[in-house]
Short mmCIF file of C-alpha atoms in Angstrom, two decimals:
data_model
loop_
_atom_site.label_atom_id
_atom_site.label_comp_id
_atom_site.label_asym_id
_atom_site.label_seq_id
_atom_site.Cartn_x
_atom_site.Cartn_y
_atom_site.Cartn_z
CA MET A 1053 39.35 -19.00 38.37
CA SER A 1054 42.80 -18.16 37.54
CA THR A 1055 43.05 -14.49 35.30
CA GLN A 1056 43.96 -17.00 32.63
CA SER A 1057 40.93 -18.35 32.39
CA LEU A 1058 39.49 -15.86 32.65
CA LYS A 1059 40.74 -14.25 29.40
CA GLU A 1060 39.90 -17.81 27.37
CA ASN A 1061 36.21 -18.22 28.40
CA GLN A 1062 35.98 -13.78 26.59
CA ILE A 1063 37.83 -14.66 23.59
CA ASN A 1064 35.75 -18.17 23.59
CA SER A 1065 32.73 -16.14 24.42
CA SER A 1066 33.79 -13.22 21.43
CA GLY A 1067 34.58 -15.66 19.21
CA ASP A 1068 31.43 -17.80 19.12
CA VAL A 1069 29.20 -13.15 18.95
CA ILE A 1070 31.59 -13.33 15.33
CA GLN A 1071 30.91 -16.71 14.06
CA ALA A 1072 27.05 -16.43 15.10
CA GLY A 1073 25.97 -12.64 12.42
CA LEU A 1074 23.10 -11.98 12.08
CA LYS A 1075 21.29 -14.69 14.05
CA THR A 1076 19.02 -13.88 16.06
CA THR A 1077 19.35 -16.25 18.03
CA THR A 1078 22.61 -17.33 20.63
CA THR A 1079 23.12 -20.03 22.80
CA ARG A 1080 23.27 -19.14 26.24
CA GLN A 1081 26.41 -19.30 28.22
CA PRO A 1082 27.60 -19.71 31.30
CA LEU A 1083 27.41 -16.88 33.94
CA GLY A 1084 30.83 -15.82 34.66
CA PRO A 1085 32.68 -14.38 37.50
CA LEU A 1086 32.03 -10.97 37.12
CA LYS A 1087 34.21 -8.32 35.95
CA ASN A 1088 35.44 -5.03 36.83
CA SER A 1089 36.39 -1.89 34.48
CA SER A 1090 39.75 -1.98 34.85
CA ALA A 1091 39.98 -6.08 33.51
CA ILE A 1092 37.62 -4.75 30.22
CA LYS A 1093 41.02 -2.54 29.81
CA GLN A 1094 43.67 -4.90 30.21
CA GLN A 1095 41.21 -7.28 27.75
CA ALA A 1096 40.44 -4.28 25.03
CA THR A 1097 44.23 -3.93 25.04
CA ALA A 1098 45.99 -7.39 25.30
CA ILE A 1099 48.86 -8.65 22.71
CA PRO A 1100 47.90 -11.86 20.46
CA PRO A 1101 50.95 -13.75 20.94
CA SER A 1102 52.03 -13.56 17.53
CA VAL A 1103 53.32 -10.23 18.21
CA GLN A 1104 54.51 -10.95 21.55
CA ASN A 1105 56.16 -13.87 19.82
CA GLN A 1106 57.59 -10.66 17.25
CA GLN A 1107 57.91 -8.36 19.73
CA LYS A 1108 60.55 -11.17 21.71
CA GLU A 1109 62.01 -12.28 18.81
CA GLN A 1110 63.84 -9.28 17.85
CA GLN A 1111 64.50 -7.77 21.37
CA LEU A 1112 66.44 -11.50 21.02
CA GLN A 1113 67.72 -10.22 18.05
CA LYS A 1114 68.15 -6.70 18.93
CA ARG A 1115 69.59 -7.98 22.30
CA VAL A 1116 72.13 -10.55 19.71
CA LEU A 1117 73.49 -7.04 18.11
CA GLN A 1118 74.12 -5.33 21.07
CA LEU A 1119 76.08 -7.96 21.92
CA GLU A 1120 77.95 -9.07 19.20
CA ALA A 1121 79.12 -5.32 18.88
CA GLU A 1122 80.26 -5.14 22.12
CA LEU A 1123 81.55 -9.07 21.82
CA LYS A 1124 83.78 -7.04 19.00
CA GLN A 1125 84.31 -3.43 21.26
CA GLU A 1126 86.21 -6.61 23.62
CA ARG A 1127 88.19 -8.37 21.29
CA ALA A 1128 89.69 -5.29 19.54
CA LEU A 1129 90.38 -4.59 23.61
CA ARG A 1130 91.66 -8.15 23.60
CA GLU A 1131 93.76 -7.43 20.92
CA LYS A 1132 95.48 -4.16 21.58
CA GLN A 1133 96.05 -4.96 25.41
CA VAL A 1134 97.90 -8.26 23.79
CA SER A 1135 99.51 -6.35 21.26
CA GLU A 1136 100.90 -3.61 24.39
CA LEU A 1137 101.45 -6.84 26.29
CA THR A 1138 103.30 -8.20 23.32
CA THR A 1139 105.36 -4.89 22.99
CA HIS A 1140 105.99 -4.65 25.93
CA ASN A 1141 107.83 -8.00 26.56
CA GLN A 1142 109.39 -7.10 23.55
CA LEU A 1143 110.84 -3.63 25.08
CA LEU A 1144 111.58 -6.76 28.45
CA GLU A 1145 113.88 -9.04 26.67
CA SER A 1146 115.49 -6.40 24.70
CA SER A 1147 116.35 -4.54 27.90
CA LEU A 1148 116.59 -7.85 30.46
CA LEU A 1149 118.97 -9.20 27.02
CA TYR A 1150 120.56 -5.27 26.60
CA TYR A 1151 121.69 -5.64 30.80
CA THR A 1152 122.79 -9.77 30.93
CA GLN A 1153 125.39 -7.99 28.31
CA VAL A 1154 126.34 -5.14 30.23
CA GLU A 1155 126.18 -7.80 33.75
CA ASN A 1156 128.52 -10.48 31.04
CA THR A 1157 130.68 -7.33 30.26
CA ALA A 1158 131.05 -6.45 33.23
CA LYS A 1159 132.10 -9.45 34.62
CA ILE A 1160 134.70 -10.07 31.16
CA ASN A 1161 135.50 -6.29 32.21
CA ASN A 1162 136.32 -7.66 36.23
CA ASN A 1163 138.35 -10.87 35.12
CA ARG A 1164 139.78 -9.21 33.11
CA VAL A 1165 141.54 -6.73 35.23
CA ARG A 1166 141.30 -9.51 38.21
CA GLN A 1167 143.62 -11.52 35.86
CA ILE A 1168 146.06 -8.45 35.04
CA ASN A 1169 146.33 -7.58 39.01
CA LYS A 1170 147.95 -11.06 39.13
CA LEU A 1171 149.40 -11.06 36.28
CA HIS A 1172 151.59 -7.78 37.20
CA ILE A 1173 151.55 -8.85 40.86
CA GLU A 1174 153.84 -12.20 39.19
CA LYS A 1175 155.95 -9.42 37.41
CA ASN A 1176 156.46 -7.51 40.06
CA GLU A 1177 157.75 -10.87 42.58
CA LEU A 1178 159.70 -12.12 39.25
CA LEU A 1179 160.95 -9.08 39.23
CA GLU A 1180 162.19 -9.03 42.84
CA GLN A 1181 163.83 -12.85 41.86
CA VAL A 1182 165.79 -11.09 38.76
CA SER A 1183 167.01 -8.94 41.08
CA ASN A 1184 167.69 -11.58 44.69
CA LEU A 1185 169.47 -13.43 41.69
CA LYS A 1186 171.67 -10.72 40.59
CA GLN A 1187 173.00 -10.47 43.69
CA LYS A 1188 174.00 -13.35 44.70
CA ILE A 1189 175.03 -13.68 40.95
CA ASP A 1190 177.23 -9.50 42.18
CA ILE A 1191 178.17 -11.76 45.62
CA LEU A 1192 179.77 -15.18 44.06
CA GLU A 1193 181.95 -12.95 41.51
CA SER A 1194 182.84 -10.47 44.04
CA ASP A 1195 184.03 -13.74 46.37
CA GLN A 1196 185.54 -15.92 43.72
CA VAL A 1197 187.36 -12.62 42.69
CA ASN A 1198 188.60 -11.95 46.53
CA LYS A 1199 189.13 -16.27 46.04
CA LEU A 1200 191.30 -15.13 43.47
CA ASP A 1201 193.40 -12.57 44.86
CA MET A 1202 193.80 -13.98 47.67
CA THR A 1203 195.22 -17.28 46.08
CA LEU A 1204 197.51 -15.53 43.98
CA ASN A 1205 198.61 -12.99 46.56
CA ASN A 1206 199.48 -16.02 48.47
CA LYS A 1207 200.99 -17.49 45.88
CA ARG A 1208 203.33 -14.49 45.64
CA ILE A 1209 203.61 -14.61 49.04
CA ARG A 1210 205.16 -18.45 48.84
CA LYS A 1211 207.08 -16.95 46.75
CA ILE A 1212 208.86 -14.04 47.62
CA HIS A 1213 209.39 -15.92 51.10
CA GLN A 1214 211.07 -19.01 49.22
CA LEU A 1215 213.33 -15.90 47.38
CA ASN A 1216 214.09 -14.17 50.25
CA ASN A 1217 215.49 -17.97 51.17
CA GLU A 1218 217.49 -18.04 47.77
CA ASN A 1219 219.27 -15.28 48.52
CA LYS A 1220 220.74 -15.41 52.24
CA GLN A 1221 221.85 -18.84 51.15
CA LEU A 1222 223.51 -17.59 48.01
CA ILE A 1223 225.05 -15.15 50.40
CA GLU A 1224 225.86 -17.50 52.62
CA VAL A 1225 227.38 -19.42 50.03
CA VAL A 1226 229.43 -15.75 48.52
CA GLN A 1227 230.28 -15.83 52.49
CA MET A 1228 231.96 -19.60 52.22
CA GLN A 1229 233.43 -18.84 48.71
CA LYS A 1230 235.47 -15.79 50.56
CA GLN A 1231 236.43 -17.40 53.18
CA GLU A 1232 237.97 -20.19 51.11
CA LEU A 1233 239.72 -17.98 48.36
CA VAL A 1234 241.61 -16.20 52.35
CA LYS A 1235 242.19 -19.19 53.16
CA LEU A 1236 244.00 -20.43 49.80
CA SER A 1237 245.69 -17.07 49.59
CA GLN A 1238 247.24 -17.49 53.05
CA ARG A 1239 248.38 -20.46 51.96
CA VAL A 1240 249.37 -19.27 48.73
CA ASN A 1241 251.44 -16.75 50.69
CA THR A 1242 252.76 -19.16 52.81
CA SER A 1243 254.13 -21.58 50.36
CA SER A 1244 256.62 -18.64 48.61
CA SER A 1245 257.80 -16.97 51.60
CA PRO A 1246 261.19 -18.74 51.49
CA SER A 1247 262.13 -17.29 47.81
CA THR A 1248 263.25 -13.81 47.54
CA SER A 1249 261.05 -12.96 43.99
CA THR A 1250 257.33 -11.50 44.41
CA THR A 1251 254.75 -13.48 43.78
CA THR A 1252 251.61 -11.42 43.49
CA ILE A 1253 248.72 -12.73 44.75
CA SER A 1254 245.07 -12.86 42.54
CA ASN A 1255 242.06 -13.29 43.49
CA PRO A 1256 240.46 -16.31 41.39
CA SER A 1257 237.82 -15.47 39.27
CA PRO A 1258 234.37 -16.71 39.22
CA SER A 1259 234.09 -19.47 37.11
CA LYS A 1260 236.75 -21.65 38.27
CA ILE A 1261 235.87 -21.01 42.41
CA ASN A 1262 233.92 -24.92 43.00
CA TYR A 1263 230.87 -24.95 44.00
CA SER A 1264 229.75 -28.37 43.39
CA ASN A 1265 229.94 -28.08 47.04
CA PHE A 1266 227.18 -26.33 47.34
CA ILE A 1267 225.05 -26.84 44.29
CA SER A 1268 225.41 -30.68 44.84
CA HIS A 1269 223.73 -30.37 48.51
CA ARG A 1270 220.89 -27.11 46.76
CA SER A 1271 218.61 -26.96 43.81
CA ILE A 1272 218.48 -23.82 42.58
CA PRO A 1273 214.64 -23.87 40.17
CA THR A 1274 215.88 -23.26 36.51
CA THR A 1275 212.50 -21.47 35.92
CA SER A 1276 210.07 -19.43 37.57
CA ASP A 1277 206.83 -18.41 37.55
CA TYR A 1278 207.10 -15.84 40.26
CA GLY A 1279 203.91 -17.86 42.61
CA LEU A 1280 201.90 -17.77 39.46
CA GLY A 1281 200.48 -22.62 38.64
CA ASP A 1282 198.77 -23.34 36.27
CA ASP A 1283 195.98 -20.97 37.29
CA HIS A 1284 197.25 -18.04 36.55
CA LEU A 1285 195.55 -14.88 35.15
CA PRO A 1286 196.83 -13.99 32.00
CA GLY A 1287 198.66 -10.61 32.76
CA GLU A 1288 199.20 -10.77 36.09
CA CYS A 1289 202.68 -11.58 37.99
#
């Protein structure tokens, strides 16, 4: 027989005794197994179920209160951690934004520096091109001046040769006129030799000399530009 059955038999027997009161006769109960002293002590100190339930309820309430307190502490701790994490995230976002701005600024500055260097290189190239163009212009101008000087010099040389030739021709004409004068003087002398009178023969004046023979064969320019044409420069001679 189990321990619970023994307890129930004991409770029933004690209840019968209490209910009997002052009765002199009691009903005979069946004999159960012999109980040792320890079982009797446990029966004497046994707690009623209602008390046990009340104690359990109190323990449960106490446990609930304890769990609620732990839950509140846990919630407070979690809220604190969430707040700290939020603050940390904000700091990280601020740092990220700052470093992003710094990186963008650095990129912009690097692009500006590269652009400035590129402009400097282009400027130097343009200056070099301008210098080369100036040198070419100077060379062309000097060549043009040299060509003009050469042209003028050639014209002057040709004119000098022309004048020299004209002078030679004039000298020849003068020589021819002199020879004619000599011949005329000889004719005059021969024609006047029978007479006794002496006739003085004077050289004919240049205005009486006949230049028709020479002029008909030679044309002398009325104007002279001394080697300068229509393209001469002012101040040149």
